[in-house]
Amino acid sequence: MKLEVREIRKSFGDKEVLHGISFEVESGRALGLLGRNGAGKTTTIRVLMDVFRPSGGQVLADGKSFVPKEHKIGYLPEERGLYPQKKVLDQMVYLAKLRGMGTKEARESGKWWLKRLEIDEYADRKLETLSKGNQQKVQLAQTLICNPDMIILDEPFSGLDPVNSQILKDVVQEQIALGKLVIFSSHQMGYVEEFCEDIAIINHGDIVLGGSLKEIKQEMGKNRLTLSAVNYSIENLAEKVKAELSHLVQVEQVKKEYLILEGQCKDAKKKLLAALSETDIDVEQTGMYEPSLNDIFVAKAGDGE
């Protein structure tokens, strides 16, 4: 399935919060839907789920109007939405039946997912007696119980320790490998980089960057180099470069462990290496700069902060 979001707008009263959001994602791939708090991520997701009707634009599935109730969708919201005083498996079966599953099928699938997520021992326990992390795993099991074709995960790693985070990572990667369409929203950029081939960054209701993460990194890293030295602190190295090598490179950023330099001429890397040999700089490392997703996010959604 190919899901296309085209020029979606959404207003609440006189205030427009989405100003023409567009992106697309296909089965077997994961899209990282990113943005700061209040940027419009949750509103976009709610439009996709038909909780909110858009003020303009359209959502298409394989070229036809997307009707959520005609598709199997697994949605993990950021806010916990299960019943704290109900037993884990009982409410999973109940909610699965509301989504069209039979009782026997729902119970078998629920047990399978609880075991897969290593929480089957809590099947007959009230949800409120579980730790925050295990409650999150129950929510994930509920999201996947109906074997959805489309999975929307909003801050899925909330409350999980490193061991449980790894279990969740494995499950998400399995779902992508099975050909599921995944939309993944998180502020934890490391996880997004692990799963997502494509990203869409929302800022103040607009898509400010979107497309292949690999291509975006290549473009933003173009003509940029890194440099650190054994015999200079990063701050002193920056001053040295500014004083002696500014005809070749400019200091763009001073990171904790290295400088990010922007080439000022053709073949800047080659010429920089030659020039460094003529200085007293004992090079620790240098190479082409590849920005992290965190760097990309701050550059596009940081508002100069």
Short mmCIF file of C-alpha atoms in Angstrom, two decimals:
data_model
loop_
_atom_site.label_atom_id
_atom_site.label_comp_id
_atom_site.label_asym_id
_atom_site.label_seq_id
_atom_site.Cartn_x
_atom_site.Cartn_y
_atom_site.Cartn_z
CA MET A 1 0.00 0.00 0.00
CA LYS A 2 1.12 3.53 -0.72
CA LEU A 3 -0.23 6.19 1.61
CA GLU A 4 -0.15 9.77 0.33
CA VAL A 5 -0.93 12.81 2.46
CA ARG A 6 -1.59 15.72 0.11
CA GLU A 7 -1.82 19.34 1.21
CA ILE A 8 -3.67 18.59 4.44
CA ARG A 9 -4.93 21.65 6.26
CA LYS A 10 -6.64 21.76 9.62
CA SER A 11 -8.15 24.70 11.44
CA PHE A 12 -9.66 25.02 14.87
CA GLY A 13 -11.87 28.08 14.77
CA ASP A 14 -9.88 30.89 13.21
CA LYS A 15 -6.53 29.25 13.88
CA GLU A 16 -5.00 27.06 11.17
CA VAL A 17 -2.61 24.54 12.75
CA LEU A 18 -1.72 22.53 9.63
CA HIS A 19 -0.82 24.60 6.58
CA GLY A 20 -0.74 22.07 3.76
CA ILE A 21 1.04 18.96 5.08
CA SER A 22 2.29 16.54 2.40
CA PHE A 23 4.27 13.30 2.65
CA GLU A 24 4.04 9.67 1.54
CA VAL A 25 5.05 6.24 2.81
CA GLU A 26 4.83 2.73 1.37
CA SER A 27 4.38 -0.76 2.80
CA GLY A 28 7.68 -2.25 3.94
CA ARG A 29 9.08 1.15 4.87
CA ALA A 30 8.93 3.35 7.96
CA LEU A 31 8.41 7.10 7.97
CA GLY A 32 9.69 9.19 10.86
CA LEU A 33 7.12 11.92 11.51
CA LEU A 34 9.08 14.44 13.56
CA GLY A 35 8.45 17.78 15.17
CA ARG A 36 8.70 19.74 18.38
CA ASN A 37 5.87 19.80 20.90
CA GLY A 38 2.93 21.61 19.34
CA ALA A 39 4.31 21.36 15.80
CA GLY A 40 1.28 19.45 14.46
CA LYS A 41 2.34 15.79 14.63
CA THR A 42 -0.57 14.57 16.76
CA THR A 43 -3.08 16.59 14.75
CA THR A 44 -1.72 15.01 11.57
CA ILE A 45 -2.04 11.53 13.06
CA ARG A 46 -5.60 12.25 14.18
CA VAL A 47 -6.49 13.36 10.68
CA LEU A 48 -5.09 10.08 9.36
CA MET A 49 -7.17 8.16 11.91
CA ASP A 50 -10.30 10.15 10.96
CA VAL A 51 -10.57 11.52 14.50
CA PHE A 52 -10.31 15.00 12.96
CA ARG A 53 -11.68 15.88 9.56
CA PRO A 54 -9.23 18.02 7.57
CA SER A 55 -10.18 21.54 6.52
CA GLY A 56 -8.55 20.89 3.16
CA GLY A 57 -6.42 18.43 1.23
CA GLN A 58 -6.79 14.67 1.00
CA VAL A 59 -5.29 11.36 2.11
CA LEU A 60 -4.96 8.63 -0.52
CA ALA A 61 -4.27 4.91 -0.32
CA ASP A 62 -3.04 3.46 -3.62
CA GLY A 63 -4.47 6.47 -5.40
CA LYS A 64 -7.95 6.22 -3.86
CA SER A 65 -9.46 8.16 -0.97
CA PHE A 66 -8.20 6.69 2.30
CA VAL A 67 -11.01 5.43 4.54
CA PRO A 68 -9.47 4.24 7.85
CA LYS A 69 -12.29 1.82 8.72
CA GLU A 70 -11.59 -0.09 5.49
CA HIS A 71 -8.03 -0.88 6.59
CA LYS A 72 -6.48 -2.76 9.48
CA ILE A 73 -4.68 -0.06 11.46
CA GLY A 74 -2.70 -0.44 14.67
CA TYR A 75 -2.38 2.83 16.57
CA LEU A 76 -0.24 3.31 19.66
CA PRO A 77 -1.05 6.78 21.06
CA GLU A 78 1.37 8.73 23.22
CA GLU A 79 -1.26 8.89 25.98
CA ARG A 80 -2.11 5.57 27.58
CA GLY A 81 -5.67 4.58 26.73
CA LEU A 82 -6.30 1.20 28.33
CA TYR A 83 -8.38 0.42 31.41
CA PRO A 84 -6.18 0.41 34.54
CA GLN A 85 -8.53 -1.71 36.67
CA LYS A 86 -9.25 -4.37 34.05
CA LYS A 87 -7.24 -7.55 33.53
CA VAL A 88 -4.67 -7.31 30.74
CA LEU A 89 -5.78 -10.12 28.45
CA ASP A 90 -9.51 -9.61 29.03
CA GLN A 91 -9.39 -6.01 27.83
CA MET A 92 -7.13 -6.89 24.92
CA VAL A 93 -9.70 -9.45 23.76
CA TYR A 94 -12.54 -6.97 24.27
CA LEU A 95 -10.86 -4.24 22.25
CA ALA A 96 -9.82 -6.70 19.51
CA LYS A 97 -13.45 -7.84 19.18
CA LEU A 98 -14.49 -4.21 18.71
CA ARG A 99 -12.10 -4.20 15.75
CA GLY A 100 -13.78 -7.23 14.20
CA MET A 101 -11.89 -10.23 15.59
CA GLY A 102 -13.61 -13.32 16.95
CA THR A 103 -13.19 -14.19 20.64
CA LYS A 104 -11.02 -17.26 20.10
CA GLU A 105 -8.81 -15.57 17.52
CA ALA A 106 -8.43 -12.48 19.71
CA ARG A 107 -7.48 -14.53 22.78
CA GLU A 108 -4.91 -16.58 20.85
CA SER A 109 -3.38 -13.48 19.25
CA GLY A 110 -3.37 -11.65 22.59
CA LYS A 111 -1.56 -14.51 24.31
CA TRP A 112 0.95 -14.71 21.46
CA TRP A 113 1.80 -11.02 21.66
CA LEU A 114 2.04 -11.00 25.44
CA LYS A 115 4.52 -13.87 25.21
CA ARG A 116 6.43 -12.19 22.37
CA LEU A 117 6.81 -9.09 24.51
CA GLU A 118 7.76 -11.17 27.55
CA ILE A 119 4.79 -10.11 29.70
CA ASP A 120 2.57 -13.21 29.41
CA GLU A 121 2.87 -13.73 33.19
CA TYR A 122 0.73 -10.62 33.63
CA ALA A 123 -2.17 -11.76 31.43
CA ASP A 124 -4.57 -12.13 34.37
CA ARG A 125 -3.29 -9.14 36.33
CA LYS A 126 -4.97 -5.74 36.45
CA LEU A 127 -3.13 -3.27 34.24
CA GLU A 128 -2.58 -0.79 37.08
CA THR A 129 -0.46 -3.36 38.98
CA LEU A 130 2.16 -3.40 36.20
CA SER A 131 5.17 -1.10 35.94
CA LYS A 132 5.02 1.83 33.55
CA GLY A 133 7.26 0.00 31.08
CA ASN A 134 5.17 -3.16 31.11
CA GLN A 135 2.00 -1.12 30.67
CA GLN A 136 3.60 0.36 27.57
CA LYS A 137 4.34 -3.14 26.27
CA VAL A 138 0.69 -4.10 26.82
CA GLN A 139 -0.30 -1.08 24.74
CA LEU A 140 2.01 -2.26 21.97
CA ALA A 141 0.54 -5.76 22.14
CA GLN A 142 -2.93 -4.21 21.81
CA THR A 143 -1.72 -2.20 18.82
CA LEU A 144 -0.56 -5.33 16.99
CA ILE A 145 -3.16 -7.88 18.11
CA CYS A 146 -5.21 -7.55 14.91
CA ASN A 147 -2.21 -8.02 12.60
CA PRO A 148 -2.54 -4.50 11.12
CA ASP A 149 -1.28 -3.54 7.68
CA MET A 150 -0.62 0.02 8.82
CA ILE A 151 1.02 0.79 12.16
CA ILE A 152 1.20 4.25 13.76
CA LEU A 153 3.49 4.53 16.78
CA ASP A 154 3.51 7.77 18.77
CA GLU A 155 6.40 7.87 21.30
CA PRO A 156 6.44 4.06 21.65
CA PHE A 157 9.59 3.97 23.80
CA SER A 158 8.12 6.05 26.61
CA GLY A 159 8.90 4.47 29.98
CA LEU A 160 10.98 1.58 28.62
CA ASP A 161 14.35 0.59 30.04
CA PRO A 162 17.18 -0.42 27.63
CA VAL A 163 16.28 -4.14 27.73
CA ASN A 164 12.61 -3.55 26.97
CA SER A 165 13.55 -0.93 24.37
CA GLN A 166 15.53 -3.60 22.53
CA ILE A 167 12.54 -5.96 22.56
CA LEU A 168 10.38 -3.21 21.09
CA LYS A 169 13.02 -2.37 18.48
CA ASP A 170 13.12 -6.00 17.39
CA VAL A 171 9.32 -6.11 17.09
CA VAL A 172 9.15 -2.92 15.03
CA GLN A 173 11.88 -4.13 12.69
CA GLU A 174 10.04 -7.44 12.29
CA GLN A 175 6.88 -5.61 11.30
CA ILE A 176 8.71 -3.55 8.70
CA ALA A 177 10.33 -6.72 7.31
CA LEU A 178 6.86 -8.27 7.04
CA GLY A 179 5.85 -5.47 4.69
CA LYS A 180 3.87 -3.34 7.12
CA LEU A 181 3.52 0.38 6.56
CA VAL A 182 4.89 2.14 9.66
CA ILE A 183 4.59 5.77 10.75
CA PHE A 184 6.87 6.42 13.68
CA SER A 185 6.72 9.58 15.77
CA SER A 186 9.31 10.14 18.48
CA HIS A 187 11.60 12.75 20.01
CA GLN A 188 14.26 10.05 20.44
CA MET A 189 16.16 10.53 17.20
CA GLY A 190 18.40 7.51 17.64
CA TYR A 191 15.42 5.18 17.36
CA VAL A 192 14.10 7.00 14.32
CA GLU A 193 17.45 6.60 12.58
CA GLU A 194 17.38 2.85 13.24
CA PHE A 195 13.95 2.27 11.70
CA CYS A 196 13.11 4.97 9.22
CA GLU A 197 14.25 5.26 5.64
CA ASP A 198 12.18 8.39 5.17
CA ILE A 199 11.40 11.38 7.38
CA ALA A 200 9.01 14.32 7.43
CA ILE A 201 9.79 17.17 9.83
CA ILE A 202 6.87 19.38 10.83
CA ASN A 203 7.50 22.85 12.24
CA HIS A 204 4.66 25.22 13.11
CA GLY A 205 2.24 23.28 10.91
CA ASP A 206 4.46 23.08 7.82
CA ILE A 207 6.66 20.32 6.43
CA VAL A 208 10.10 21.93 6.50
CA LEU A 209 12.00 18.85 5.31
CA GLY A 210 11.01 15.48 3.91
CA GLY A 211 12.24 12.56 1.87
CA SER A 212 14.89 9.86 2.03
CA LEU A 213 16.95 10.19 5.22
CA LYS A 214 20.03 8.85 3.43
CA GLU A 215 19.75 11.45 0.66
CA ILE A 216 19.07 14.25 3.16
CA LYS A 217 22.21 13.33 5.10
CA GLN A 218 24.27 13.28 1.91
CA GLU A 219 22.96 16.69 0.86
CA MET A 220 23.42 18.34 4.26
CA GLY A 221 26.89 16.81 4.61
CA LYS A 222 28.03 17.98 1.18
CA ASN A 223 31.25 20.01 1.24
CA ARG A 224 31.52 19.65 5.02
CA LEU A 225 34.43 18.08 6.89
CA THR A 226 35.29 17.11 10.45
CA LEU A 227 38.56 17.75 12.22
CA SER A 228 40.03 17.07 15.65
CA ALA A 229 43.61 17.18 16.92
CA VAL A 230 45.70 15.42 19.54
CA ASN A 231 47.63 18.53 20.57
CA TYR A 232 44.85 21.17 20.53
CA SER A 233 41.62 21.50 22.47
CA ILE A 234 38.58 21.89 20.24
CA GLU A 235 38.30 25.59 21.09
CA ASN A 236 41.98 26.27 20.38
CA LEU A 237 41.83 24.21 17.20
CA ALA A 238 38.95 26.36 16.00
CA GLU A 239 41.03 29.50 16.52
CA LYS A 240 44.00 27.88 14.74
CA VAL A 241 41.87 26.98 11.72
CA LYS A 242 40.37 30.47 11.57
CA ALA A 243 43.81 32.05 11.71
CA GLU A 244 45.69 29.82 9.24
CA LEU A 245 43.25 27.84 7.09
CA SER A 246 40.30 30.16 6.47
CA HIS A 247 41.14 30.31 2.75
CA LEU A 248 40.28 26.60 2.56
CA VAL A 249 37.61 26.04 5.22
CA GLN A 250 35.37 27.95 7.58
CA VAL A 251 34.50 26.74 11.07
CA GLU A 252 30.77 26.03 10.92
CA GLN A 253 30.26 24.37 14.31
CA VAL A 254 32.35 23.57 17.36
CA LYS A 255 31.24 20.19 18.67
CA LYS A 256 32.41 18.55 21.88
CA GLU A 257 34.83 16.19 20.12
CA TYR A 258 35.46 17.76 16.70
CA LEU A 259 35.00 20.77 14.45
CA ILE A 260 32.58 20.86 11.55
CA LEU A 261 34.20 22.73 8.68
CA GLU A 262 32.68 24.02 5.46
CA GLY A 263 34.88 23.89 2.38
CA GLN A 264 35.55 27.21 0.69
CA CYS A 265 37.04 25.89 -2.53
CA LYS A 266 37.00 22.97 -4.93
CA ASP A 267 38.66 19.80 -3.57
CA ALA A 268 38.65 21.32 -0.09
CA LYS A 269 39.33 18.01 1.64
CA LYS A 270 42.39 17.23 -0.50
CA LYS A 271 43.78 20.73 -0.10
CA LEU A 272 43.07 20.77 3.65
CA LEU A 273 45.01 17.53 4.19
CA ALA A 274 47.96 18.97 2.32
CA ALA A 275 47.80 22.23 4.26
CA LEU A 276 47.56 20.45 7.62
CA SER A 277 50.88 18.76 6.95
CA GLU A 278 52.46 22.22 6.86
CA THR A 279 51.14 23.14 10.32
CA ASP A 280 51.88 21.85 13.83
CA ILE A 281 48.37 20.34 14.07
CA ASP A 282 48.64 16.65 15.05
CA VAL A 283 45.48 15.36 13.35
CA GLU A 284 43.43 12.93 15.43
CA GLN A 285 40.68 12.45 12.86
CA THR A 286 39.34 14.14 9.77
CA GLY A 287 36.84 13.12 7.15
CA MET A 288 33.58 13.91 5.43
CA TYR A 289 30.84 15.05 7.79
CA GLU A 290 27.57 13.08 7.96
CA PRO A 291 25.00 14.87 10.11
CA SER A 292 23.03 12.91 12.67
CA LEU A 293 19.26 13.08 12.56
CA ASN A 294 19.45 15.12 15.74
CA ASP A 295 21.66 17.68 13.94
CA ILE A 296 19.22 17.76 11.01
CA PHE A 297 16.23 18.19 13.31
CA VAL A 298 17.80 21.06 15.24
CA ALA A 299 18.83 22.78 12.00
CA LYS A 300 15.33 22.58 10.54
CA ALA A 301 13.09 22.85 13.59
CA GLY A 302 15.27 24.59 16.16
CA ASP A 303 14.03 28.09 15.32
CA GLY A 304 17.54 29.40 15.84
CA GLU A 305 17.79 28.10 19.42
#
